[in-house]
XYZ file of C-alpha atoms in Angstrom:
413
model
C 162.205 167.422 -79.751
C 158.618 168.633 -79.489
C 157.386 171.278 -77.061
C 155.724 168.678 -74.810
C 159.005 166.798 -74.542
C 160.906 169.952 -73.612
C 158.246 170.684 -70.964
C 158.736 167.285 -69.400
C 162.467 167.930 -69.154
C 162.068 171.352 -67.608
C 159.905 170.139 -64.731
C 162.532 167.891 -63.069
C 165.134 170.628 -63.502
C 162.874 173.104 -61.705
C 162.164 170.498 -59.045
C 165.821 169.748 -58.408
C 166.716 173.412 -58.459
C 164.047 174.229 -55.892
C 165.170 171.332 -53.722
C 168.803 172.442 -53.910
C 168.112 176.069 -53.012
C 165.738 175.318 -50.160
C 167.989 172.646 -48.674
C 171.007 174.905 -48.887
C 169.040 177.432 -46.869
C 168.159 174.775 -44.278
C 171.835 173.837 -43.954
C 172.808 177.465 -43.512
C 170.328 177.658 -40.648
C 171.406 174.459 -38.849
C 175.072 175.429 -39.245
C 174.106 178.862 -37.857
C 175.449 180.835 -40.773
C 172.040 182.454 -40.532
C 170.164 182.541 -37.223
C 166.626 181.238 -37.398
C 164.132 183.072 -35.153
C 163.098 181.439 -31.895
C 164.860 178.923 -29.654
C 167.825 176.975 -30.993
C 166.400 173.772 -32.469
C 169.844 172.254 -33.061
C 170.534 171.742 -29.354
C 168.630 168.450 -29.480
C 171.384 167.124 -31.736
C 174.439 168.722 -30.147
C 173.341 168.049 -26.561
C 170.653 165.362 -26.256
C 171.440 163.135 -29.243
C 175.170 163.474 -28.665
C 174.703 162.513 -25.022
C 172.748 159.412 -26.025
C 175.433 158.628 -28.583
C 178.101 158.541 -25.899
C 176.016 156.045 -23.910
C 174.919 153.895 -26.863
C 178.400 153.484 -28.305
C 179.410 151.750 -25.086
C 176.824 149.032 -25.700
C 173.843 150.020 -23.565
C 170.722 152.146 -23.839
C 170.245 155.307 -21.724
C 168.556 153.362 -18.909
C 168.395 156.243 -16.452
C 167.222 158.877 -18.908
C 163.426 159.219 -19.004
C 163.687 161.333 -22.159
C 164.760 158.214 -24.076
C 161.328 157.125 -25.330
C 162.160 155.426 -28.584
C 162.128 151.820 -29.831
C 165.448 149.967 -29.920
C 166.355 150.606 -33.575
C 166.383 154.347 -32.870
C 169.872 153.663 -31.580
C 170.983 153.201 -35.196
C 169.868 156.732 -36.086
C 171.592 158.190 -33.043
C 174.767 156.228 -33.734
C 174.787 156.939 -37.487
C 177.020 160.067 -37.279
C 179.759 157.733 -36.103
C 179.986 156.591 -39.735
C 181.566 159.988 -40.484
C 184.316 160.093 -37.841
C 186.147 162.932 -39.603
C 183.245 165.283 -38.721
C 181.936 166.423 -35.369
C 178.707 164.773 -34.244
C 176.267 167.574 -35.092
C 177.755 168.249 -38.533
C 177.633 164.554 -39.418
C 174.028 164.283 -38.233
C 172.863 167.260 -40.305
C 174.534 165.891 -43.434
C 172.964 162.468 -42.897
C 169.574 164.143 -42.491
C 170.203 165.892 -45.813
C 171.008 162.538 -47.430
C 167.760 161.074 -46.060
C 165.904 164.049 -47.530
C 167.595 163.452 -50.883
C 166.737 159.747 -50.707
C 163.037 160.601 -50.327
C 163.215 162.962 -53.297
C 164.935 160.296 -55.403
C 162.270 157.728 -54.540
C 159.466 160.149 -55.388
C 161.107 161.153 -58.666
C 161.588 157.512 -59.658
C 157.968 156.738 -58.813
C 156.605 159.908 -60.414
C 157.787 159.145 -63.951
C 156.159 155.712 -64.144
C 152.893 155.199 -66.079
C 149.881 156.395 -64.116
C 152.070 158.451 -61.802
C 152.885 162.139 -61.505
C 155.573 164.404 -60.073
C 153.056 166.176 -57.839
C 154.229 164.027 -54.943
C 157.830 165.114 -55.396
C 156.702 168.744 -55.383
C 154.816 168.200 -52.121
C 158.044 166.963 -50.542
C 160.216 169.709 -52.038
C 157.856 172.472 -50.893
C 156.533 171.026 -47.630
C 159.799 170.145 -45.906
C 161.482 173.592 -45.915
C 158.274 175.169 -44.615
C 159.055 173.451 -41.310
C 162.370 175.265 -40.991
C 165.624 173.817 -39.601
C 163.764 171.498 -37.210
C 163.618 168.982 -40.075
C 167.381 168.441 -40.050
C 167.652 168.625 -36.259
C 165.550 165.507 -35.610
C 165.907 161.953 -36.865
C 162.311 161.831 -38.137
C 163.381 162.581 -41.706
C 165.366 159.319 -41.622
C 162.309 157.378 -40.441
C 160.208 159.047 -43.125
C 162.666 157.906 -45.791
C 162.143 154.302 -44.661
C 158.362 154.775 -44.672
C 158.299 156.303 -48.156
C 160.437 153.450 -49.482
C 158.068 150.931 -47.887
C 154.930 152.446 -49.421
C 156.433 152.793 -52.883
C 157.604 149.161 -52.745
C 154.233 147.897 -51.531
C 152.518 147.447 -54.883
C 155.118 145.140 -56.447
C 157.170 143.893 -53.514
C 154.927 143.233 -50.482
C 157.637 141.370 -48.573
C 160.058 144.262 -48.951
C 157.327 146.669 -47.909
C 156.591 144.594 -44.803
C 160.270 144.340 -43.869
C 160.743 148.105 -44.232
C 157.563 148.846 -42.271
C 158.722 146.520 -39.507
C 162.142 148.146 -39.410
C 160.509 151.583 -39.387
C 158.300 150.548 -36.466
C 161.441 149.716 -34.495
C 162.775 153.171 -35.335
C 159.729 155.161 -34.204
C 156.588 152.959 -33.939
C 154.308 154.909 -36.306
C 155.442 153.149 -39.537
C 153.529 150.070 -38.373
C 150.446 151.996 -39.545
C 151.693 151.639 -43.125
C 150.314 148.104 -43.037
C 146.702 149.223 -42.533
C 145.969 149.055 -46.252
C 148.123 146.017 -47.057
C 146.005 143.246 -48.591
C 148.715 140.664 -49.044
C 149.582 138.501 -46.077
C 153.196 138.427 -47.216
C 153.575 142.062 -46.161
C 152.256 141.404 -42.660
C 154.323 138.225 -42.316
C 157.514 139.997 -43.411
C 156.848 142.819 -40.950
C 156.261 140.381 -38.091
C 159.422 138.419 -38.862
C 161.492 141.603 -39.163
C 160.220 143.024 -35.870
C 160.712 139.728 -34.027
C 164.208 139.150 -35.398
C 165.519 142.686 -34.897
C 163.866 143.161 -31.501
C 165.446 139.924 -30.279
C 168.813 140.982 -31.645
C 168.678 144.362 -29.917
C 167.454 142.826 -26.654
C 170.373 140.391 -26.602
C 173.040 142.801 -27.846
C 172.273 145.853 -25.686
C 170.753 146.049 -22.187
C 167.634 148.177 -21.843
C 166.294 147.848 -25.381
C 162.700 148.155 -24.172
C 163.184 150.422 -21.178
C 161.420 153.163 -23.143
C 158.101 151.438 -22.491
C 158.271 152.394 -18.799
C 158.877 156.101 -19.458
C 155.432 156.987 -20.824
C 152.994 156.583 -17.948
C 153.502 159.902 -16.150
C 153.555 162.154 -19.195
C 151.308 165.189 -19.275
C 149.696 166.852 -22.281
C 152.206 168.460 -24.627
C 151.508 172.163 -25.215
C 151.122 171.810 -28.993
C 148.634 168.949 -28.988
C 144.937 169.147 -29.724
C 144.020 168.468 -26.098
C 146.349 171.231 -24.924
C 143.966 173.808 -26.395
C 141.690 173.153 -23.410
C 144.394 174.315 -21.017
C 145.600 177.189 -23.188
C 142.096 178.633 -23.001
C 141.629 177.501 -19.400
C 144.630 179.532 -18.223
C 142.613 182.661 -19.062
C 139.745 181.461 -16.867
C 141.599 180.497 -13.708
C 142.924 177.017 -14.445
C 145.620 176.386 -11.824
C 148.002 174.127 -13.718
C 151.422 174.989 -15.057
C 153.712 174.532 -18.028
C 156.900 172.564 -17.396
C 159.625 170.582 -19.117
C 158.527 166.998 -18.528
C 159.859 163.809 -20.152
C 161.696 165.786 -22.801
C 158.884 168.091 -23.938
C 157.019 171.161 -22.717
C 153.796 169.891 -21.172
C 150.820 171.009 -19.152
C 150.724 169.590 -15.635
C 147.974 170.044 -13.093
C 144.224 169.537 -12.580
C 142.329 167.648 -15.308
C 145.461 166.898 -17.339
C 145.027 163.158 -16.830
C 141.388 163.491 -17.856
C 142.289 165.205 -21.117
C 145.030 162.631 -21.746
C 142.481 159.868 -21.184
C 140.097 161.503 -23.654
C 142.927 161.648 -26.180
C 143.530 157.939 -25.642
C 139.830 157.204 -26.116
C 139.812 159.193 -29.347
C 142.779 157.138 -30.541
C 140.792 153.983 -29.760
C 137.848 155.361 -31.734
C 140.207 156.100 -34.640
C 141.525 152.542 -34.476
C 137.960 151.231 -34.432
C 137.100 153.268 -37.515
C 140.171 151.944 -39.333
C 139.190 148.390 -38.410
C 135.633 148.973 -39.661
C 137.011 150.459 -42.873
C 139.243 147.453 -43.423
C 136.322 145.065 -42.912
C 134.063 147.006 -45.290
C 136.567 147.981 -47.988
C 136.422 145.914 -51.182
C 137.967 148.170 -53.845
C 141.735 148.259 -53.344
C 143.179 150.528 -56.031
C 146.902 151.098 -56.689
C 146.874 154.211 -54.491
C 144.804 152.710 -51.647
C 147.852 151.467 -49.738
C 149.327 154.976 -49.542
C 145.953 156.619 -48.896
C 145.205 154.284 -45.993
C 148.623 154.893 -44.434
C 148.176 158.656 -44.765
C 144.736 158.510 -43.117
C 145.942 156.255 -40.301
C 148.917 158.449 -39.413
C 146.782 161.605 -39.641
C 144.183 160.148 -37.270
C 146.735 159.035 -34.721
C 148.603 162.337 -34.956
C 145.575 164.489 -34.187
C 144.480 162.209 -31.336
C 147.944 162.040 -29.776
C 148.709 163.883 -26.542
C 151.919 165.041 -28.238
C 152.108 166.801 -31.633
C 155.716 167.806 -31.995
C 156.724 169.842 -35.079
C 158.794 166.984 -36.475
C 155.635 164.848 -36.716
C 154.716 166.994 -39.698
C 157.631 165.465 -41.621
C 155.847 162.097 -41.500
C 152.656 163.602 -42.879
C 154.442 165.448 -45.686
C 156.206 162.250 -46.734
C 153.003 160.193 -46.768
C 151.073 162.957 -48.535
C 153.805 163.046 -51.176
C 153.445 159.321 -51.832
C 149.655 159.705 -52.159
C 150.056 162.439 -54.762
C 152.485 160.332 -56.795
C 149.395 158.555 -58.146
C 147.584 160.379 -60.915
C 144.257 158.856 -59.823
C 144.820 159.649 -56.142
C 142.126 161.526 -54.235
C 144.171 163.060 -51.418
C 144.934 166.423 -53.024
C 142.906 168.487 -50.542
C 144.196 166.756 -47.362
C 147.760 166.947 -48.696
C 147.361 170.666 -49.388
C 146.026 171.214 -45.878
C 149.052 169.405 -44.443
C 151.449 171.598 -46.425
C 149.657 174.748 -45.206
C 149.800 173.336 -41.667
C 153.594 173.078 -42.076
C 153.790 176.823 -42.619
C 151.665 177.485 -39.533
C 153.794 174.999 -37.587
C 157.041 176.895 -38.200
C 155.305 180.085 -37.090
C 154.291 178.259 -33.914
C 157.645 176.500 -33.416
C 160.252 177.746 -33.183
C 159.356 181.295 -34.227
C 156.389 181.859 -31.931
C 156.982 179.234 -29.276
C 157.238 181.821 -26.527
C 153.688 182.908 -27.354
C 152.526 179.290 -27.276
C 154.079 178.649 -23.851
C 152.558 181.887 -22.562
C 149.120 180.933 -23.938
C 148.627 184.436 -25.289
C 146.165 185.284 -28.060
C 148.738 184.936 -30.834
C 150.000 181.571 -29.619
C 146.484 180.184 -29.161
C 145.479 181.401 -32.631
C 148.453 179.631 -34.206
C 147.650 176.383 -32.413
C 143.941 176.514 -33.244
C 144.837 177.131 -36.887
C 147.491 174.403 -37.180
C 145.543 171.772 -35.259
C 142.326 172.743 -37.021
C 143.991 172.213 -40.393
C 145.170 168.773 -39.279
C 141.724 167.793 -38.007
C 140.073 168.869 -41.273
C 142.778 167.062 -43.244
C 142.207 163.873 -41.229
C 138.426 163.973 -41.650
C 138.478 164.766 -45.366
C 141.142 162.134 -46.017
C 139.163 159.507 -44.102
C 136.012 160.403 -46.044
C 137.805 160.103 -49.382
C 139.323 156.771 -48.384
C 135.880 155.451 -47.453
C 134.248 156.741 -50.651
C 136.852 155.232 -52.956
C 137.068 151.805 -51.330
C 133.755 150.991 -49.618
C 130.809 150.302 -51.935
C 127.447 151.837 -50.996
C 125.088 149.495 -49.232
C 122.523 147.905 -51.512
C 118.884 148.528 -50.510
C 117.397 145.753 -48.401
C 115.049 143.430 -50.307
C 111.352 143.807 -49.419
C 109.917 141.466 -46.833
C 107.543 138.756 -48.059
C 104.189 140.315 -48.913
C 105.493 143.900 -49.029
C 106.014 143.878 -52.797
C 102.506 142.542 -53.375
C 100.878 145.153 -51.133
C 102.932 147.913 -52.783
C 101.568 146.894 -56.205
C 97.995 146.742 -54.874
C 98.292 150.265 -53.446
C 99.522 151.766 -56.718
C 96.867 153.880 -58.523
C 95.447 152.218 -61.593
């Protein structure tokens, strides 16, 4: 075997070894063999998720719990530990999260060895996920990300499968519907619509309160880690009279001008949607990596404009960035790198430095400005690259009648 061949074999071994070591460390943290700094992130599983599980397994959604703000298929993720009845709920959930993580790695490895592909995407996943700390395995977002990654990687050859997976993902946590932004085949959109309609109807009939989550969003404030929250973090040092409180399941700012900032965030999301619509109307060059690039840009834009940027949202971005970098000709290297760096800042902000964030002290504000700034730059650079690679430059307008003749007459002889 030649040296190049041996090099190709070594890379997957290093990749798998890095994945195994980092994931073992994450498991040691969620099982509390080692104590991770900051608040206990596993309580969401052992207390909140387990409480929802007890309600859901009796055939109804948590109708009286305003913290239940998820689409109906989220019940499947919450109920999934029941498939391992020989384990306690939290242990089963953590192991299923690990399996979802492994599924993403397997998909990226399979995609990375195909012609025109690369293993850079798998490395983004292997390195980016552990930078977020044990939060990754203490939320069901890694399961949703696995569905999203599978959808994007299927999109080129199997648009119907991609649409069905995107539709299912949307019923898990809404955002995977954005995977369809770059889909050019109607079969993908049709499959997504049929999947959503069929599953939504099934959940609505089978379990009362499938869409109760839609009524639990109106009175939310601005979550302390969001881009808009920076206004209030700084404002607290200049006499702003609001407060920080646990509201609708997250730590939010409540008080004067919060609704105004939330409205601005909504308007920015509308602007982002308008830009995506304009891009779709103008784009004419759809390359093999455009589907993944467009999904990455869409989710980035709606993340930075959201009034909530929870740490687990970063898992989505790492997964989508990894798919983008699976393509050798992809142009999202810089935005993907910024997202990975933002993961490191995120774990410093939550859970390690969350007390500083809640207190709005200089350290907490610096972490938030850095993390959110990285995400904003990533979103803008990714959007610019998407536009450059898919939208042709405008051709110069033809001269009006008579202009060409006068231009020739005015030329020096």
